Structures are given as C-alpha cells and as structure tokens.
Amino acid sequence: MSYWQFSPIPNIEESNFNKILERFYNLKVAGLIRENIQNSLDGRLLGYEGPVKFTITTGTIKKKDVPGIEEVIERIHCLKGRNSYTKEAIEHMVKTSEEEEVHYISFEDSNTRGLSGAKNGQSHSPKDTWAIYAYNKGVHSEEEDAAVETSRGGSHGVGKIASNAASDLNVMYFANCDANGDQHLGGTVQLIEHNYNDQSYRSTGYFADIKYLDSNKTKFYPFENTFHEVFEKKTRGLKIIIPFLRKEYSDETEIIRSVCDSFFVSILLNKLEVDVNGRMINADNIQDYVKNPDYYNQNIADMKHVFTPLYVSTYLEQPARTIQVSDGKDDYEFNLYFRYDEEIPKGRVAIVRTIGMKIEDKKVKNKANQPFNAVLIGGMKEDAYLKSLENESHTELTHDHIKDPVLQKRAKRFINNLSKAMTAVIDEAVKEHNPTDGKMDTKDLLYVSEIQFKQELSKAMGAVVIDKKKPVVKMDDDLPSRQDKKKPGGRKKLTPPMIKPVKRDRSADDSDSTDDKPVSIFNVHPNTVERLLMGNKEIVRFNLSSNEEVKKAATCNVSISIIDGMGQEYRSAFKLKDNFSKVIDKSTGSTCSLNNNKINHVTIKQGLAELTFDLKNNYNRALKFVYYIEV
C-alpha cells in the first residue's frame, strides 16, 4: 500500500524548490504562528460567541511513528540538485532523515468547524473544504456569507505551505474531525520534480489513497485516522502536525511572543485563547506576558523593533477616535487608538483586521522617529479593502500585487492618504505637547535664544567676545577676514586662542586623579568641536591639536557647561547622567565613566578625541555648550 501520491509527468522541467517555501521560511516562527492561528479564526463556529481555543504543542516522536515517512525518504534520495542551493538543501534533507527520534510541533483548534466533505475526496464542489485545503494550491475556500468571508484573514491560498517550510523535510500532516465526527488524516510534502522508478514526477506529494477511475483518470481520497496519537484529532476542528521540525521553530518563548505580537487584539476581545505547552494566553492574563521582561523588553526607550507592549497599553488605555481615509473613490472610516509619549523612540501604527490579526507595524512617511504609538481597526467595509491590499504572507499593505491599473492606482492613493491622515494626527499631538506661545518652564532648563538669531549674529559679526576670556558664538570659517584693530599704545587686540587654559578650582569630591599632580583645564573653542546628531545618538569630535600640552596627553576628562543666548555660562546646570544613557570613547570602543559630572579618561590620538553619546529622551537638542578639557 502506498501512502504518498505524486502526479507523473513526461519530463522534468523545474529543478528548484517552490519559491514560496523560502518566503515563509524567512518569516520563521512568526509566519508559522500567524498562518495557522489565522486559519483557525477563519474556521470558527458560525454563531458561536466564545473564543476559538488553539493549542500549540512541541515534543519528539519516533521516526517510525510518522505515517508513510519511509516513502518520502525514498523520494528524497532520488532528488538531483541542479545548482548549489538545491544540492545543499537535498544534502541537509538526507542527513536529517537519518534521525530516529524527531522533533515536531502541532497546532490544534476547537470551537471551529473543521474541514467538510473529506469522504468525497478530490471533489470540485466549493462546499467540500477538505478537497480545497488538501489538494489545491493557491486556492482558499470562500464562505457563502459575504460578511464572514470579508472578515477572514486568508485570501491568497498559499499560506498552507508555511507549515511545510517549518519542516526540514518540507512535510506536514493535517488531522480533521468534521461535524459528523468523521476523522481523517491528510498531508503534503514539497520536493522538486524528480525521477522515481524510471518515471518523472511533480514536486508535490499528497498523503492520500488513490483510486483509478479509468486508464487516464485518478482521484485522491484521505485515510481514516488510525495513526499514532500525535496525529489524532477526536474533537471537531483541525490539527496541523509538522514532524522533523527545524530547530529554530521550537523556542517556546518565541512562540508565545509571536502569538501576542500578531493576535493581541483577538485575545483581548476574547475571540481567541492559546495554550502553549500548558501555558494559557487569554484576555485575563495576556498582560502578564506582555509586561514580563522574560518575553518583552520593558524599557520604552529600547522598543525600536518590537512594539507589542506599547500596542496593548495604547489599545486598552486610549479612547478611540475616528479617522477617514479615501482611495479617490470611496471613503473608509477607522477607529484609531493613539498615544503620544516623548519616551517612545519609534512611531508605528498597528494595522489590525476585524478578526483581531495585526497585519503590519506601519511606518508613517517622515514620521518613523516621532514619539507615538497607534492601533488602527476598521469595520467590515474597511476590512474587505485591507484584505485586498495584503501581501501573500499577511505582513504588509501593498499595491504591487494588484494587476488592474485603475485599482492599483486607487490602492496606492489609499496607502498614501493613510500616511497623510496619520501625519495630521501626529502633528496635532506634537503641537499640543509642545506649545509655541512663547512661554517656557525655566525651573530646570535655561533660556536659549532662537537658533536663527544666533546664525544671523554669526554672519554679521563673526566671533563675539563677551569678556576677555570666553568666545561664545562660533566663528564661521567662510566669513571674510578682518584686520585686527590696534589698542591704544599700538598693541594689537588678539583673537582668542583655540585651546585656552583657564583657572578653575577642583571640587572637594573630585577623585578622578589618584596622584598629586595638578590638573590643567582648557577651554575648547567652538571652531574645534564638530557635533553630529543622528536619531538618539550624538557624535562629538574635538580637534585639540592647536595646543601642544593637550595634544601630547594620552587621555583627558571632558566637562560640559551650558551657554544661554546672552552668553552667560552655567557650569553645573547640565547633568551628564540625566541626559546621556551611555558615552562611548570611539578610539577604544569602551564606555566612559561619568564621575563628578565629567566624562573620564577619554583617549586623545594625534590631537583628536571623539565620543558617541546615547541620548536619553529628555535630552534638549537646542542647548549650546562650552566644553572643557582636563589633562
């Protein structure tokens, strides 16, 4: 008896693995979890108000207990690679197939309908969802109820292959129990076109029985499920089993994170409960996971790639507001949950379908680094349109896959208008939190004159000296040179030196130096300092070569004073630890200590010192500084 069926072909024409395998493999655990939970939510019992229950189990099974696996392994040994990629993949499959105990993952749902019409086998009836799921590529069954169909996550019919991509042998099984209690087992394997027993075959194999209708016609039928308990499904619904699981897919922490990342809205709305190896995730306890540092970084300032903790708090704590987005023909109305917080380093919008599945962390054009967080959810009309814009893996809104030029143009306009609508909301929040009525809280921050005023002053006058010691406005290099005026008595008035010694008493608690040698302190002219701001980092470079004493030193300490718009210096107002989370010496790559409000032991190489500052969210980028060097 043969368990696996491959369709014969006259010749081998395609020698590569299905490219969709690679696409879903690159999505890793997140893609696998998303596809399988989405399928279960799509198959929920109609009229049932409770949650879909979804169980994820990982474990090991003996190879001999995997149904028909020896036939698959025989086929793998017949595969011939035509390029380095396929050769490497085949070698890996052969090596993996030698293991006697293999890892697996299973996904089992309940409160779902399961697949119907399994007894009809390879049917062409749209009501027989078993045949569509088991034997058709690039096709998904459509609901008779338009509202139910609209709310479904699936649309392209290629997500089924995500389970194959998680197996080292590209093999998966699905166990089904239908409304009548009938239990069947099916499966697929994705190989390449190959020769087997002097016959060429297609790349896809089906775990199925075959019946010959005549000399040219065959029909697939599923097996009744009497296999190992790992493959059992005794209650109504569907169970996916993936043996020879790739190692990177078995991380339980990553599985739980992926569940929360993609389905936090479904879970919070009590549409979904997920059990991961006995760990339940539901509406009552999802925040226990989201707020747990074992699963998510809890420092808002570090949330630059994963935003789930922010999304959950935004969705639960912020009131919904309505925004409208047009595609040029139709208007779409969404509920927007929006939060503005100066601590947030990256602004993202979670685009969520009505089934509660997040599609993407959308970047708003030119606003990706704004301090906001948002969740966007539409109604049935909006859901239908978003569904048409999703890519195959349900991870992005795009117009690239739309063939009709008119519809593609409308889709592009919609995506652009969505960014414009969000931009208006963000700009309003920025204005609200940063009023421009001329009032300032000067309790902690000193008054700083407008940058434009300084620039105009610099252009007109060059270096401005408030007294004989301190130059406070930078002299631009391209200003016309001026003749030094003579003082009475014939002596010239000298321009201030670039690196100038100053007298300053050391504080009683200054313990940076361990010897009794006196410390020389130098004022650094602005022309010798280069500052570059990039996101949450600032790079400062000191050119100390104009002073021989400083240039010869191996290290120095750096202190910073604030200068206000009137030239007044405030030596102790700027606290390094309040503004910088870390200071890196670029010459050595080491972190500098910040004792006594100084940056200690900075390396000087050939007269140059360079530092990288990791800025805290409260850092005021408009402040102007005077730097002091101690050697």
XYZ file of C-alpha atoms in Angstrom, residues 245-503:
259
model
C 10.691 20.473 12.913
C 13.527 22.917 12.232
C 15.334 23.731 15.488
C 14.732 27.470 15.247
C 10.950 26.870 15.354
C 10.856 25.162 18.760
C 11.675 28.134 21.033
C 8.694 28.326 23.410
C 9.396 31.948 24.382
C 9.460 32.993 20.730
C 6.217 31.099 20.094
C 4.448 32.951 22.930
C 5.802 36.286 21.696
C 4.584 35.546 18.161
C 1.092 34.763 19.457
C 0.916 38.059 21.365
C 2.519 40.102 18.556
C 0.014 39.118 15.870
C -3.166 38.405 17.850
C -3.198 40.668 20.915
C -6.486 42.262 19.792
C -8.164 38.868 19.195
C -7.073 37.753 22.641
C -8.126 40.980 24.380
C -11.556 40.776 22.694
C -11.903 37.176 23.944
C -12.040 35.836 20.382
C -9.006 33.642 20.948
C -7.337 31.613 23.684
C -3.965 29.976 23.080
C -2.326 27.190 25.078
C 1.440 26.823 24.503
C 2.674 23.618 26.148
C 0.299 24.196 29.056
C 0.830 27.974 29.294
C -2.527 29.661 28.670
C -2.745 33.079 26.998
C -6.172 34.706 27.221
C -7.902 38.041 27.831
C -7.359 37.771 31.576
C -3.611 37.198 31.544
C -2.117 38.450 28.260
C -0.713 41.470 30.094
C 1.178 39.108 32.395
C 3.164 38.074 29.307
C 3.367 41.492 27.672
C 4.640 43.093 30.888
C 7.036 40.249 31.667
C 10.721 41.088 30.960
C 11.313 37.408 30.113
C 9.221 37.951 26.980
C 9.482 41.664 26.188
C 11.906 44.488 26.901
C 10.109 46.734 29.393
C 12.211 49.863 28.785
C 10.163 52.079 26.471
C 13.292 53.794 25.179
C 14.540 50.433 23.846
C 11.314 49.486 21.996
C 12.653 50.072 18.497
C 11.700 46.824 16.743
C 9.013 45.096 18.813
C 6.079 47.291 19.853
C 3.555 44.855 21.349
C 3.740 46.207 24.951
C 3.072 49.696 23.578
C 0.206 48.498 21.359
C -1.512 46.694 24.230
C -1.351 49.701 26.563
C -2.411 52.080 23.771
C -5.382 49.893 22.827
C -6.523 49.458 26.435
C -5.856 52.941 27.778
C -6.518 55.375 24.925
C -10.002 56.374 23.698
C -10.887 55.538 20.105
C -11.051 58.414 17.658
C -12.327 58.273 14.077
C -10.211 58.980 11.009
C -11.253 58.811 7.360
C -9.063 57.639 4.505
C -10.023 57.821 0.823
C -8.768 55.878 -2.179
C -10.032 58.594 -4.510
C -13.406 56.955 -4.984
C -14.559 55.544 -1.661
C -14.062 56.776 1.892
C -13.071 54.359 4.648
C -13.563 55.028 8.350
C -11.301 53.598 11.038
C -11.092 53.605 14.808
C -7.708 54.943 15.871
C -6.220 54.404 19.320
C -3.406 56.931 19.578
C -0.783 57.677 22.215
C 1.854 60.422 22.232
C 4.752 59.879 24.621
C 8.162 61.557 24.443
C 9.796 58.343 25.701
C 8.735 56.333 22.629
C 11.728 56.130 20.234
C 9.962 54.841 17.101
C 6.445 55.665 15.941
C 4.433 52.775 14.480
C 0.782 52.051 13.657
C -0.551 48.521 14.156
C -2.898 47.832 11.232
C -5.401 45.278 12.554
C -8.085 43.240 10.742
C -11.500 42.693 12.323
C -10.583 39.101 13.247
C -8.008 40.727 15.540
C -4.903 39.889 13.499
C -2.217 42.549 13.114
C -1.112 42.967 9.503
C 1.897 45.225 9.933
C 3.784 47.734 12.040
C 3.220 50.586 9.626
C 5.746 53.381 9.328
C 4.172 56.756 8.615
C 6.105 58.601 5.929
C 8.603 61.036 7.503
C 7.277 60.217 10.991
C 9.029 56.923 11.794
C 11.076 58.547 14.574
C 8.216 60.508 16.159
C 7.275 59.555 19.756
C 3.853 57.978 19.227
C 2.119 54.612 19.140
C -1.202 53.724 17.500
C -3.619 50.892 16.726
C -5.913 51.181 13.676
C -9.025 48.986 13.223
C -11.818 49.369 10.677
C -15.251 47.858 10.138
C -16.481 45.323 7.582
C -16.106 47.651 4.580
C -12.632 48.672 5.650
C -11.693 45.063 6.370
C -12.642 43.977 2.869
C -10.463 46.690 1.369
C -7.479 45.988 3.633
C -7.775 42.308 2.694
C -7.362 43.207 -0.976
C -4.169 45.126 -0.163
C -2.426 42.436 1.896
C 0.564 40.593 0.519
C 0.569 36.783 0.469
C 2.047 36.426 3.940
C -0.348 38.986 5.506
C 2.508 41.171 6.745
C 2.139 44.375 4.702
C -0.327 46.605 2.866
C 0.873 46.987 -0.711
C -0.396 47.751 -4.205
C 2.314 45.790 -6.037
C 0.296 42.575 -6.472
C -2.775 44.329 -7.959
C -2.884 43.858 -11.736
C -5.746 46.209 -12.672
C -4.060 49.614 -13.214
C -7.125 51.532 -12.001
C -7.397 49.504 -8.792
C -3.640 49.686 -8.297
C -3.731 53.478 -8.591
C -6.555 53.668 -6.048
C -4.674 51.332 -3.695
C -1.548 53.468 -3.934
C -3.590 56.586 -3.218
C -5.218 54.918 -0.208
C -1.864 53.923 1.304
C -0.510 57.460 0.769
C -3.670 59.025 2.215
C -3.422 56.770 5.245
C 0.028 58.222 5.923
C -1.321 61.753 5.417
C -4.190 61.156 7.840
C -1.802 59.799 10.446
C 0.587 62.703 9.848
C -2.197 65.158 10.692
C -2.900 63.316 13.958
C 0.791 63.200 14.875
C 1.375 66.878 14.065
C -1.628 67.846 16.181
C -0.215 65.853 19.112
C 3.232 67.430 18.706
C 1.689 70.899 18.706
C -0.408 70.082 21.764
C 2.552 68.771 23.747
C 4.959 71.465 22.552
C 3.023 74.753 22.637
C 4.564 77.689 20.760
C 3.047 80.530 22.799
C 6.444 81.840 23.874
C 6.225 80.532 27.442
C 8.922 78.280 28.809
C 9.367 76.390 32.053
C 12.734 77.710 33.268
C 12.773 75.795 36.534
C 15.297 73.273 35.175
C 16.137 74.494 31.682
C 17.828 77.775 30.942
C 16.642 80.219 28.357
C 18.230 79.687 24.944
C 17.781 82.295 22.215
C 16.445 81.304 18.846
C 18.868 79.491 16.553
C 18.068 81.844 13.706
C 19.132 84.836 15.789
C 22.476 83.204 16.535
C 23.060 82.352 12.897
C 22.324 85.896 11.767
C 24.541 87.299 14.529
C 27.374 84.995 13.490
C 27.082 86.031 9.848
C 27.110 89.697 10.714
C 29.775 89.855 13.388
C 31.908 86.725 13.365
C 33.210 85.807 16.822
C 31.588 87.683 19.678
C 33.623 88.019 22.883
C 31.593 88.749 25.985
C 34.721 89.369 28.060
C 38.425 88.724 27.624
C 38.112 85.043 28.417
C 35.222 83.405 26.586
C 34.259 83.349 22.906
C 30.561 82.299 22.902
C 29.385 82.495 19.285
C 31.054 80.233 16.742
C 33.049 81.979 14.010
C 32.149 80.537 10.604
C 35.166 79.538 8.534
C 33.824 81.249 5.414
C 33.462 84.725 6.989
C 35.633 87.408 5.410
C 38.830 88.026 7.339
C 39.008 91.234 9.351
C 42.001 93.371 10.208
C 42.807 93.301 13.900
C 42.246 96.695 15.431
C 45.046 98.240 17.412
C 44.547 99.032 21.042
C 45.788 102.347 22.427
C 49.539 102.185 22.721
C 49.969 100.383 19.396
C 49.327 96.799 20.612
C 47.009 94.575 18.568
C 43.855 93.041 20.082
C 44.459 89.278 19.756
C 41.745 86.827 18.718
C 41.077 84.208 21.401
C 43.190 81.051 21.081
C 41.521 77.791 20.032
C 42.527 75.757 23.106
C 42.891 78.144 26.001
C 43.988 77.412 29.599
C 41.539 78.526 32.255
C 41.644 78.590 36.034
